[in-house]
mmCIF file with all atom_site columns, C-alpha atoms in Angstrom:
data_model
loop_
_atom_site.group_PDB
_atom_site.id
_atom_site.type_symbol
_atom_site.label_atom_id
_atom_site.label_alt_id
_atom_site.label_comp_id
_atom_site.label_asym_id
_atom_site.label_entity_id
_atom_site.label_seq_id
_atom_site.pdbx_PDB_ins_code
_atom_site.Cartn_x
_atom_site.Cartn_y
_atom_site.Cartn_z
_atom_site.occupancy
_atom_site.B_iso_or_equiv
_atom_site.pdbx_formal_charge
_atom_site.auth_seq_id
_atom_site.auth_comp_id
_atom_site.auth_asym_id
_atom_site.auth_atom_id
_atom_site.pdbx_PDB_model_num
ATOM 1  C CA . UNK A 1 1  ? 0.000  0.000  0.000   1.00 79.00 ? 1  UNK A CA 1
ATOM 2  C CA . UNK A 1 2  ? 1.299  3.511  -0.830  1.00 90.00 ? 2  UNK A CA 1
ATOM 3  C CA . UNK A 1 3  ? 0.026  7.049  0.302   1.00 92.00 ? 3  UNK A CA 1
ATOM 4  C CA . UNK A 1 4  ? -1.283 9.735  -2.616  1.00 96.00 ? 4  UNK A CA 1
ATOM 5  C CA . UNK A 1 5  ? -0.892 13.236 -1.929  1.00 95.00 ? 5  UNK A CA 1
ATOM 6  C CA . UNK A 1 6  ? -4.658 13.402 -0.846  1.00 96.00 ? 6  UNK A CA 1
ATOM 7  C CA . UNK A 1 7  ? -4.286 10.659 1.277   1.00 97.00 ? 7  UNK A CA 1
ATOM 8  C CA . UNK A 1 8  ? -1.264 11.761 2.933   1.00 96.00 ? 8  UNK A CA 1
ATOM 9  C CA . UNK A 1 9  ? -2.956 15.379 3.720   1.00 97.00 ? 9  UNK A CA 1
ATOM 10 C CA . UNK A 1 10 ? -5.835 13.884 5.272   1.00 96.00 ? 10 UNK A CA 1
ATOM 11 C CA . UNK A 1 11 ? -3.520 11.330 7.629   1.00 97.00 ? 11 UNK A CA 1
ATOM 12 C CA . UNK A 1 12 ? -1.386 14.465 8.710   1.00 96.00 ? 12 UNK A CA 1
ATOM 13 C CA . UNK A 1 13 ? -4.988 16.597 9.119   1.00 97.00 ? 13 UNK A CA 1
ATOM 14 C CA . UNK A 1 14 ? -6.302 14.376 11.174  1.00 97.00 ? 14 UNK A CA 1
ATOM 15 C CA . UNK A 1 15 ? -2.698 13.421 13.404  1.00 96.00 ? 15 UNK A CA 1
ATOM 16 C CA . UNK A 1 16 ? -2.083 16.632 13.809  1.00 96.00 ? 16 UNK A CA 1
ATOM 17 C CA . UNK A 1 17 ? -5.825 18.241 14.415  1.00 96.00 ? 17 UNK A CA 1
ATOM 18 C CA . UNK A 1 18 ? -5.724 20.561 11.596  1.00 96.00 ? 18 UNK A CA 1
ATOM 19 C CA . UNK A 1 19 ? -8.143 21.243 8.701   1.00 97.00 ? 19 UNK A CA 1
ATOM 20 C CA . UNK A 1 20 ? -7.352 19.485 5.180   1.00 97.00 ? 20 UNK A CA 1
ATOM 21 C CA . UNK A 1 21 ? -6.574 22.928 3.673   1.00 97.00 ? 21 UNK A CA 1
ATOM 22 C CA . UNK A 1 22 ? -4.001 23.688 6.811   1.00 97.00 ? 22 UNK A CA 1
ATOM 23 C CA . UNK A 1 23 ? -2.266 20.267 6.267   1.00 97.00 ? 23 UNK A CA 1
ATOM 24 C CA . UNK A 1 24 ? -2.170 20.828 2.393   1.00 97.00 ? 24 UNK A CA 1
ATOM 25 C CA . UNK A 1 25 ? -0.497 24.222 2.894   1.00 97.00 ? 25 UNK A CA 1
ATOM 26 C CA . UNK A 1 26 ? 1.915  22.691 5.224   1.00 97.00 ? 26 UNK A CA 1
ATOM 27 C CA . UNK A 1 27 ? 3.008  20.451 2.575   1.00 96.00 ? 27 UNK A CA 1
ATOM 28 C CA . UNK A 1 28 ? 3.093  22.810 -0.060  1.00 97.00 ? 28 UNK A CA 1
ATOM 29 C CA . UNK A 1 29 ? 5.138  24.629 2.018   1.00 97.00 ? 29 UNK A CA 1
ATOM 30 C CA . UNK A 1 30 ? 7.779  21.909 2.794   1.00 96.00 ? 30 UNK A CA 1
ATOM 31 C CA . UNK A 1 31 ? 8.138  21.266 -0.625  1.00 96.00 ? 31 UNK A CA 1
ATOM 32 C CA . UNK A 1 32 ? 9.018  24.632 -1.979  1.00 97.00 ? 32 UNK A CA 1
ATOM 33 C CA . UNK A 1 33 ? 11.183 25.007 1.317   1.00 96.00 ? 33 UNK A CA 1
ATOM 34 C CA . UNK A 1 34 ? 13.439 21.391 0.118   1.00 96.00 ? 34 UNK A CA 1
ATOM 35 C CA . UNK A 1 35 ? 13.126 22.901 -3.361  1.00 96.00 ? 35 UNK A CA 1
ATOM 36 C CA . UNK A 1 36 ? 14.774 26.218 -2.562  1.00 97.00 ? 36 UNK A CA 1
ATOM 37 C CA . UNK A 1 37 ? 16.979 25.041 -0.684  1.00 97.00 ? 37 UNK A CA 1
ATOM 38 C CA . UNK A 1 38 ? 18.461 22.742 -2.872  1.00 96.00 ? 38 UNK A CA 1
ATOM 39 C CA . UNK A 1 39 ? 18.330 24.623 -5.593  1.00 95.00 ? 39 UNK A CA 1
ATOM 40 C CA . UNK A 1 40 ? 21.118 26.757 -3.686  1.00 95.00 ? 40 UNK A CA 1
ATOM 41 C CA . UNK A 1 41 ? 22.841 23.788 -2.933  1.00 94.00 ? 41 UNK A CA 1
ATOM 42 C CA . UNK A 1 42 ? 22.138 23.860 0.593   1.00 96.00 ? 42 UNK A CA 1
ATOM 43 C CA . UNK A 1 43 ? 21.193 20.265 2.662   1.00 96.00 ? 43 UNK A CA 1
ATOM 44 C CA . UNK A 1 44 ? 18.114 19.734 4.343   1.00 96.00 ? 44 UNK A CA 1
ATOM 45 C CA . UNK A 1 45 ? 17.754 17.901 7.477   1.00 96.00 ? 45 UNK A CA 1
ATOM 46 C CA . UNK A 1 46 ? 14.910 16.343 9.816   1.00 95.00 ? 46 UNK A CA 1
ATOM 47 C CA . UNK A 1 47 ? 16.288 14.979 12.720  1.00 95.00 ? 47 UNK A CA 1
ATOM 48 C CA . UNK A 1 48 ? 14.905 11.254 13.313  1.00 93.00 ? 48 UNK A CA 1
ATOM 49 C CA . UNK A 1 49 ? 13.765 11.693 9.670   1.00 95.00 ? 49 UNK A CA 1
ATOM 50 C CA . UNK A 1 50 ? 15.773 12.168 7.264   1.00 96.00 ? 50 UNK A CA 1
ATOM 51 C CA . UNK A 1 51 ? 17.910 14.273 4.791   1.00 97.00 ? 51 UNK A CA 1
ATOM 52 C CA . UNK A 1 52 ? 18.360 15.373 1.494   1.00 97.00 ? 52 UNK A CA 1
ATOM 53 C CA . UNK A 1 53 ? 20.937 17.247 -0.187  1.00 97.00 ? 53 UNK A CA 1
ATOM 54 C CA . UNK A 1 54 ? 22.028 18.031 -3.584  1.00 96.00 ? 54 UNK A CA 1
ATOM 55 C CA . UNK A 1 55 ? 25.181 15.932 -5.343  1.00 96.00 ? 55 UNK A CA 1
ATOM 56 C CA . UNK A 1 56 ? 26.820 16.813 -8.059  1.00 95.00 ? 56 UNK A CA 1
ATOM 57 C CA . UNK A 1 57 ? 27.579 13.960 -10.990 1.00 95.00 ? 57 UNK A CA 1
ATOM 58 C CA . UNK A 1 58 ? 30.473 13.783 -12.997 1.00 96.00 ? 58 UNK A CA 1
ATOM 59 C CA . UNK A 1 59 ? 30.476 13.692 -17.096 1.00 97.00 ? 59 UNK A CA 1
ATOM 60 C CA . UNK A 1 60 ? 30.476 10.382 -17.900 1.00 95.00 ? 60 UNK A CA 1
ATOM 61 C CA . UNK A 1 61 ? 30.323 8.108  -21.237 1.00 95.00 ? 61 UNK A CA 1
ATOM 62 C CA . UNK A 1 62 ? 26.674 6.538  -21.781 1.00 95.00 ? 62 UNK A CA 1
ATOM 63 C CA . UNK A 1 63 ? 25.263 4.076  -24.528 1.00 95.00 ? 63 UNK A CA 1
ATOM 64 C CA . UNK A 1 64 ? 22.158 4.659  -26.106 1.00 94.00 ? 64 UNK A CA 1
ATOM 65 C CA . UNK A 1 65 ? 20.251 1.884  -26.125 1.00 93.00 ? 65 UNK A CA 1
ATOM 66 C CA . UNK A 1 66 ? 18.625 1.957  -29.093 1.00 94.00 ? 66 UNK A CA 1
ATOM 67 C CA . UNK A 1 67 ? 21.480 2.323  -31.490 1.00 95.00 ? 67 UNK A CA 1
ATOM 68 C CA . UNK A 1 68 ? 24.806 1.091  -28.883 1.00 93.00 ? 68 UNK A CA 1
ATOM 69 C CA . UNK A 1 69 ? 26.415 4.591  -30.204 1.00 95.00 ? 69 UNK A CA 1
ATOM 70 C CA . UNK A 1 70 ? 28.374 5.933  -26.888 1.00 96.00 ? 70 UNK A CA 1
ATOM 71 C CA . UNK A 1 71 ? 27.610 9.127  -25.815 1.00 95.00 ? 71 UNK A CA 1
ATOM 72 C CA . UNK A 1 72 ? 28.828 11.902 -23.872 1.00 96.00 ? 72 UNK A CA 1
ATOM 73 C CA . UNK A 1 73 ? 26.530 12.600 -20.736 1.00 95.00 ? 73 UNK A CA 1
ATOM 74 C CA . UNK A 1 74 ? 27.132 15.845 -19.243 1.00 96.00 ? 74 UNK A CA 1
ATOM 75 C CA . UNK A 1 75 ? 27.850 16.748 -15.483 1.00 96.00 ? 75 UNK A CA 1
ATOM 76 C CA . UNK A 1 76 ? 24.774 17.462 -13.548 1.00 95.00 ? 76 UNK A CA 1
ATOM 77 C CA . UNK A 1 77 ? 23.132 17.171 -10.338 1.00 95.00 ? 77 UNK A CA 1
ATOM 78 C CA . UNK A 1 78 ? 20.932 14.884 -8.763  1.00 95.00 ? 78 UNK A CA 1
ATOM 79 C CA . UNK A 1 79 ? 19.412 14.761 -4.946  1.00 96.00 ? 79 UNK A CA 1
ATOM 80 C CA . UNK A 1 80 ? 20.567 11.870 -2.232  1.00 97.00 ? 80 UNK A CA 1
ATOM 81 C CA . UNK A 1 81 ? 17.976 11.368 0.880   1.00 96.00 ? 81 UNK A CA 1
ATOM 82 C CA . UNK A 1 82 ? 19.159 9.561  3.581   1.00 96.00 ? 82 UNK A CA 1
ATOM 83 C CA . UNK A 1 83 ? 16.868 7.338  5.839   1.00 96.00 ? 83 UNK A CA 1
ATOM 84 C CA . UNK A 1 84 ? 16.860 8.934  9.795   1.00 95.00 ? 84 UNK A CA 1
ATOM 85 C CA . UNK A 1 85 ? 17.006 6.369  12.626  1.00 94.00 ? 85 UNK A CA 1
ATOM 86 C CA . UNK A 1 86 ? 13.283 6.451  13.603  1.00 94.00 ? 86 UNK A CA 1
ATOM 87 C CA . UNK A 1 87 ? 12.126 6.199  9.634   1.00 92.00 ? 87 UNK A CA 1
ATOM 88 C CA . UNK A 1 88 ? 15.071 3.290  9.816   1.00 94.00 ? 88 UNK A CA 1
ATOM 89 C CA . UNK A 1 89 ? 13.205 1.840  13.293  1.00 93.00 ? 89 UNK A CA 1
ATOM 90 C CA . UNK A 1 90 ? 10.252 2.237  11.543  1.00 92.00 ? 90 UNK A CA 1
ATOM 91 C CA . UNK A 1 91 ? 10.723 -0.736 8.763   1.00 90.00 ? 91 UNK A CA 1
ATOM 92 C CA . UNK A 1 92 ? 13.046 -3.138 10.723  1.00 89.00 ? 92 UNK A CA 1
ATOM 93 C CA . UNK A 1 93 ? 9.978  -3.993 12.629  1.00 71.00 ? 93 UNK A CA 1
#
């Protein structure tokens, strides 16, 4: 079983006694806080959580698969989020 968005913002709502709307802004709000903050390269981090931060890739040779003609792929970024010890607790049970 997996959460949706709209099933997510009613669990928080009702865990944390707020209104739909309040736990939908909440969210929206922790997303474009991670977003901005990665976006400037900075790390994010929930104690007990987890964390994300931003890592850089290096250029690297690629294949395409359709043809087997190697490719250049550029450098880049991606994101890495780490597990925190209670999420960890959570599925060792």
């Amino acid at each position: 079983m997996s959460l949706n968005r709209t099933e997510l913002i009613a669990k928080i709502a009702e865990e944390a006694g707020l209104t739909k709307t309040d736990a939908d802004k909440a969210i929206s709000a922790l997303q474009t806080v991670l977003v901005e903050a990665l976006a400037k390269g900075d790390s994010v981090k929930i104690t007990g959580l987890m964390s994300v931060e931003r890592t850089e890739r290096a250029a690297r040779k690629g294949r395409n698969p359709r043809t087997g003609e190697e490719i250049q792929i550029p450098a880049g970024y991606g994101v890495k989020i780490s597990a925190g010890s209670n999420l960890k607790k959570a599925v060792t049970k």
